[in-house]
Amino acid sequence: MRIWDLHCHLSGVPGLTPEERMGQLLRYADRMGIERLCVYMGMKWSQDPAADDLMKQNDEVLRAITKYPDRTFGFVYVSPKHVATSLAELERCVARGPMVGVKLWVAERCNVPEIDPIIQRAAELKAVIFQHTWYKTMGNYAGESTPAEFAELAKRFPKAPLICGHTGGTWEVGIPTIRDCPNVSVDLAGSDPTAGITEMAVRELGADRVIYGSDSGGRSFASQLAKVHGADISDADKQKIFCDNLRKMMLPILTEKGIKA
């Protein structure tokens, strides 16, 4: 099967430079038969990054993907707390650069109106938009989004290609929360490989809206691949989840940039 990994980071990976860390991630990926990696955020994270930190982290990802252009895709890291910088980074990294997606994390909740110009411009560029979401037992970070808040955003931008990161963590709640948002797919990454997550996502959303990701280097490729390999679904649906759905979502921007994949 072809496997593309939606959800990878430079953080938590051995290496002194972005290039070294990307090379190490790819060595791990090769062991697991993973063809391509989507990478976002730099070597050191901040929950509420300043504008210059966003730029620095994007610079590190640019270095990593430039070293391995045939194996990696970059997503630009942006924040609704820094709209002007985020829009400028979209132009620098996506419109004029090699990146093909957008990453939003936990600085501000995704249903705030300040995020709208970022989503609008990303959609114009055909960039895939990935939003971290979580339902935490002990409470979310102040700016951390839930799937319910993400659903609000999705309904404001019904044609934008959106991905609900981590399926909300508490996936039994997250999956049905975004069910009525047809432009939203779910990311399986970043939690323990609990039995049932993939089956429920396929049952509730259809296999076409489910995407494999690992959250490496915070998680092993093997533990996250197991969510799909071990799922009680057809091989055809596994292929959709492992590669075909993400590739289809990214195809408009890849085609526009002349990237063959």
Short mmCIF file of C-alpha atoms in Angstrom, two decimals:
data_model
loop_
_atom_site.label_atom_id
_atom_site.label_comp_id
_atom_site.label_asym_id
_atom_site.label_seq_id
_atom_site.Cartn_x
_atom_site.Cartn_y
_atom_site.Cartn_z
CA MET A 1 0.00 0.00 0.00
CA ARG A 2 1.03 3.59 -0.60
CA ILE A 3 1.34 5.49 2.68
CA TRP A 4 1.50 9.25 3.14
CA ASP A 5 1.77 10.58 6.70
CA LEU A 6 -0.30 13.70 7.32
CA HIS A 7 1.16 14.64 10.69
CA CYS A 8 4.90 14.90 11.40
CA HIS A 9 7.15 17.28 13.33
CA LEU A 10 10.84 18.09 13.67
CA SER A 11 10.47 18.32 17.45
CA GLY A 12 11.43 15.22 19.42
CA VAL A 13 13.69 13.87 16.67
CA PRO A 14 17.49 13.46 17.04
CA GLY A 15 19.59 15.97 15.13
CA LEU A 16 21.17 19.40 15.49
CA THR A 17 19.68 20.93 12.34
CA PRO A 18 16.34 20.74 10.52
CA GLU A 19 18.03 18.80 7.74
CA GLU A 20 19.46 16.22 10.16
CA ARG A 21 16.13 15.75 11.90
CA MET A 22 14.27 15.38 8.61
CA GLY A 23 16.77 12.78 7.48
CA GLN A 24 16.28 10.83 10.70
CA LEU A 25 12.48 10.95 10.36
CA LEU A 26 12.77 9.60 6.84
CA ARG A 27 14.99 6.75 8.00
CA TYR A 28 12.29 5.80 10.49
CA ALA A 29 9.64 6.17 7.79
CA ASP A 30 11.57 3.93 5.41
CA ARG A 31 11.41 1.09 7.93
CA MET A 32 7.62 1.37 7.90
CA GLY A 33 7.17 1.75 4.15
CA ILE A 34 5.99 5.37 4.37
CA GLU A 35 6.43 7.23 1.10
CA ARG A 36 5.84 10.88 2.03
CA LEU A 37 5.66 13.00 5.17
CA CYS A 38 3.78 16.24 5.84
CA VAL A 39 5.87 18.35 8.22
CA TYR A 40 5.03 21.43 10.26
CA MET A 41 6.35 23.45 13.20
CA GLY A 42 10.03 23.83 14.05
CA MET A 43 12.54 22.17 16.32
CA LYS A 44 11.34 23.98 19.46
CA TRP A 45 7.68 24.84 20.01
CA SER A 46 5.81 27.55 21.86
CA GLN A 47 2.11 27.31 22.72
CA ASP A 48 1.70 31.03 22.04
CA PRO A 49 4.44 31.91 19.55
CA ALA A 50 5.42 35.49 18.84
CA ALA A 51 5.34 36.62 15.23
CA ASP A 52 9.09 36.20 14.78
CA ASP A 53 8.90 32.69 16.27
CA LEU A 54 6.32 31.66 13.67
CA MET A 55 8.70 32.84 10.97
CA LYS A 56 11.67 31.06 12.55
CA GLN A 57 9.79 27.77 12.79
CA ASN A 58 8.64 28.07 9.19
CA ASP A 59 12.23 28.75 8.14
CA GLU A 60 13.28 25.49 9.80
CA VAL A 61 10.59 23.53 7.99
CA LEU A 62 11.56 25.16 4.70
CA ARG A 63 15.13 24.00 5.24
CA ALA A 64 13.97 20.46 6.00
CA ILE A 65 11.67 20.07 3.00
CA THR A 66 14.12 21.74 0.61
CA LYS A 67 16.66 19.04 1.49
CA TYR A 68 14.14 16.25 0.72
CA PRO A 69 11.65 17.67 -1.82
CA ASP A 70 10.63 14.28 -3.21
CA ARG A 71 9.70 12.86 0.19
CA THR A 72 8.17 15.75 2.12
CA PHE A 73 5.43 18.37 2.07
CA GLY A 74 5.54 21.47 4.28
CA PHE A 75 2.65 23.21 6.03
CA VAL A 76 3.06 26.85 7.12
CA TYR A 77 2.58 27.51 10.85
CA VAL A 78 0.26 30.48 11.47
CA SER A 79 -1.74 32.02 14.32
CA PRO A 80 -4.87 34.19 14.53
CA LYS A 81 -3.03 36.19 17.20
CA HIS A 82 -0.70 37.45 14.46
CA VAL A 83 -2.92 37.92 11.43
CA ALA A 84 -0.63 40.23 9.45
CA THR A 85 2.38 37.96 9.95
CA SER A 86 0.31 34.87 9.19
CA LEU A 87 -0.93 36.34 5.91
CA ALA A 88 2.61 37.36 5.01
CA GLU A 89 3.84 33.84 5.81
CA LEU A 90 1.13 32.37 3.58
CA GLU A 91 2.46 34.48 0.73
CA ARG A 92 6.10 33.69 1.47
CA CYS A 93 5.79 29.98 2.16
CA VAL A 94 2.79 28.91 0.07
CA ALA A 95 2.01 31.44 -2.68
CA ARG A 96 5.69 32.03 -3.52
CA GLY A 97 7.22 29.05 -1.73
CA PRO A 98 7.01 25.25 -1.75
CA MET A 99 4.56 24.69 1.11
CA VAL A 100 1.14 23.16 0.41
CA GLY A 101 -0.77 23.38 3.69
CA VAL A 102 -1.51 25.39 6.83
CA LYS A 103 -1.02 24.42 10.48
CA LEU A 104 -2.97 26.01 13.35
CA TRP A 105 -2.19 24.95 16.92
CA VAL A 106 -3.21 26.23 20.38
CA ALA A 107 -2.46 29.96 20.57
CA GLU A 108 -6.09 30.93 19.93
CA ARG A 109 -9.36 29.08 19.46
CA CYS A 110 -10.30 28.44 15.86
CA ASN A 111 -13.79 29.96 16.00
CA VAL A 112 -12.58 33.52 16.65
CA PRO A 113 -13.31 36.00 13.84
CA GLU A 114 -9.63 36.96 13.59
CA ILE A 115 -8.92 33.62 11.94
CA ASP A 116 -11.20 34.29 8.97
CA PRO A 117 -8.76 36.17 6.69
CA ILE A 118 -6.19 33.40 7.23
CA ILE A 119 -8.65 30.69 6.23
CA GLN A 120 -9.92 32.75 3.31
CA ARG A 121 -6.44 33.27 1.87
CA ALA A 122 -5.43 29.66 2.48
CA ALA A 123 -8.53 28.48 0.63
CA GLU A 124 -7.76 30.81 -2.28
CA LEU A 125 -4.32 29.20 -2.49
CA LYS A 126 -5.93 25.71 -2.36
CA ALA A 127 -3.85 24.93 0.72
CA VAL A 128 -4.92 22.09 3.02
CA ILE A 129 -5.83 23.52 6.45
CA PHE A 130 -4.97 21.47 9.55
CA GLN A 131 -6.31 22.53 12.96
CA HIS A 132 -5.25 20.84 16.20
CA THR A 133 -8.31 19.91 18.28
CA TRP A 134 -8.74 18.22 21.63
CA TYR A 135 -11.19 17.43 24.41
CA LYS A 136 -9.00 17.09 27.51
CA THR A 137 -10.21 15.48 30.72
CA MET A 138 -8.37 18.06 32.84
CA GLY A 139 -9.31 20.99 30.60
CA ASN A 140 -7.84 22.44 27.44
CA TYR A 141 -5.18 25.12 27.16
CA ALA A 142 -6.65 28.62 27.08
CA GLY A 143 -6.41 28.82 23.29
CA GLU A 144 -6.85 25.14 22.48
CA SER A 145 -9.69 24.34 20.08
CA THR A 146 -12.32 21.62 20.36
CA PRO A 147 -14.03 19.83 17.46
CA ALA A 148 -17.19 21.80 18.27
CA GLU A 149 -15.35 25.07 17.72
CA PHE A 150 -13.79 23.64 14.58
CA ALA A 151 -17.26 22.75 13.30
CA GLU A 152 -18.23 26.41 13.70
CA LEU A 153 -15.28 27.39 11.52
CA ALA A 154 -16.09 24.72 8.95
CA LYS A 155 -19.62 26.03 8.57
CA ARG A 156 -18.28 29.54 7.93
CA PHE A 157 -16.01 28.16 5.19
CA PRO A 158 -17.92 25.21 3.72
CA LYS A 159 -15.67 24.90 0.66
CA ALA A 160 -12.30 25.07 2.43
CA PRO A 161 -10.38 21.75 2.71
CA LEU A 162 -10.20 21.30 6.50
CA ILE A 163 -8.71 18.60 8.73
CA CYS A 164 -9.73 18.03 12.36
CA GLY A 165 -6.42 17.23 14.05
CA HIS A 166 -6.31 14.26 16.44
CA THR A 167 -10.05 13.70 15.86
CA GLY A 168 -10.44 15.74 19.03
CA GLY A 169 -8.41 13.31 21.16
CA THR A 170 -11.58 11.96 22.74
CA TRP A 171 -12.59 10.51 19.41
CA GLU A 172 -15.92 9.06 20.51
CA VAL A 173 -17.05 12.68 20.93
CA GLY A 174 -14.95 14.30 18.22
CA ILE A 175 -16.08 12.14 15.32
CA PRO A 176 -19.85 12.80 15.57
CA THR A 177 -19.20 16.48 16.31
CA ILE A 178 -17.89 17.13 12.79
CA ARG A 179 -20.09 14.57 11.02
CA ASP A 180 -22.34 17.23 9.45
CA CYS A 181 -19.40 19.21 8.04
CA PRO A 182 -18.70 17.50 4.69
CA ASN A 183 -15.58 19.59 4.01
CA VAL A 184 -13.90 18.27 7.18
CA SER A 185 -11.77 15.13 7.32
CA VAL A 186 -10.36 13.63 10.51
CA ASP A 187 -6.75 12.93 11.42
CA LEU A 188 -6.10 9.70 13.36
CA ALA A 189 -2.76 10.83 14.81
CA GLY A 190 -1.37 11.27 18.24
CA SER A 191 -3.27 9.03 20.64
CA ASP A 192 -2.74 5.44 21.72
CA PRO A 193 -3.78 2.88 19.07
CA THR A 194 -7.06 2.10 20.78
CA ALA A 195 -9.24 -0.49 19.06
CA GLY A 196 -12.24 1.02 17.34
CA ILE A 197 -11.14 4.55 16.44
CA THR A 198 -10.70 3.86 12.73
CA GLU A 199 -13.80 1.69 12.49
CA MET A 200 -15.96 4.36 14.15
CA ALA A 201 -14.57 7.10 11.90
CA VAL A 202 -15.32 5.03 8.79
CA ARG A 203 -18.78 4.10 10.05
CA GLU A 204 -19.77 7.65 11.02
CA LEU A 205 -18.04 9.68 8.30
CA GLY A 206 -17.28 7.27 5.48
CA ALA A 207 -13.79 6.11 4.59
CA ASP A 208 -13.28 9.08 2.25
CA ARG A 209 -13.06 11.49 5.22
CA VAL A 210 -10.49 9.63 7.32
CA ILE A 211 -6.73 10.29 7.04
CA TYR A 212 -3.75 8.51 8.58
CA GLY A 213 -1.18 10.55 10.49
CA SER A 214 1.33 9.71 13.20
CA ASP A 215 2.32 12.85 15.17
CA SER A 216 5.94 11.69 14.85
CA GLY A 217 8.41 12.43 16.50
CA GLY A 218 6.06 12.57 19.48
CA ARG A 219 4.66 9.16 18.56
CA SER A 220 6.14 6.16 16.79
CA PHE A 221 5.11 5.43 13.23
CA ALA A 222 4.40 1.81 14.17
CA SER A 223 1.89 2.58 16.92
CA GLN A 224 -0.07 4.92 14.66
CA LEU A 225 0.04 2.72 11.56
CA ALA A 226 -1.46 -0.01 13.75
CA LYS A 227 -4.70 1.98 14.03
CA VAL A 228 -5.29 1.37 10.34
CA HIS A 229 -3.47 -1.92 9.74
CA GLY A 230 -5.38 -3.52 12.62
CA ALA A 231 -8.77 -2.02 11.83
CA ASP A 232 -11.66 -4.24 10.80
CA ILE A 233 -12.21 -2.50 7.47
CA SER A 234 -11.55 -3.42 3.84
CA ASP A 235 -8.14 -3.13 2.22
CA ALA A 236 -9.64 -0.63 -0.20
CA ASP A 237 -10.66 1.61 2.70
CA LYS A 238 -7.23 1.22 4.30
CA GLN A 239 -5.63 2.46 1.07
CA LYS A 240 -7.92 5.48 1.08
CA ILE A 241 -6.96 6.29 4.67
CA PHE A 242 -3.24 5.66 4.23
CA CYS A 243 -2.78 7.78 1.10
CA ASP A 244 -5.58 8.31 -1.36
CA ASN A 245 -7.73 10.71 0.68
CA LEU A 246 -4.84 13.02 1.56
CA ARG A 247 -3.48 12.90 -1.97
CA LYS A 248 -6.91 13.80 -3.38
CA MET A 249 -7.25 16.69 -0.94
CA MET A 250 -3.80 18.00 -1.85
CA LEU A 251 -4.05 17.40 -5.59
CA PRO A 252 -5.36 20.89 -6.51
CA ILE A 253 -2.40 22.68 -4.93
CA LEU A 254 0.10 20.04 -6.05
CA THR A 255 -1.15 20.40 -9.62
CA GLU A 256 -0.98 24.18 -9.46
CA LYS A 257 2.62 24.00 -8.23
CA GLY A 258 3.58 21.36 -10.78
CA ILE A 259 4.39 18.78 -8.10
CA LYS A 260 3.95 15.19 -9.26
CA ALA A 261 3.08 12.74 -6.49
#
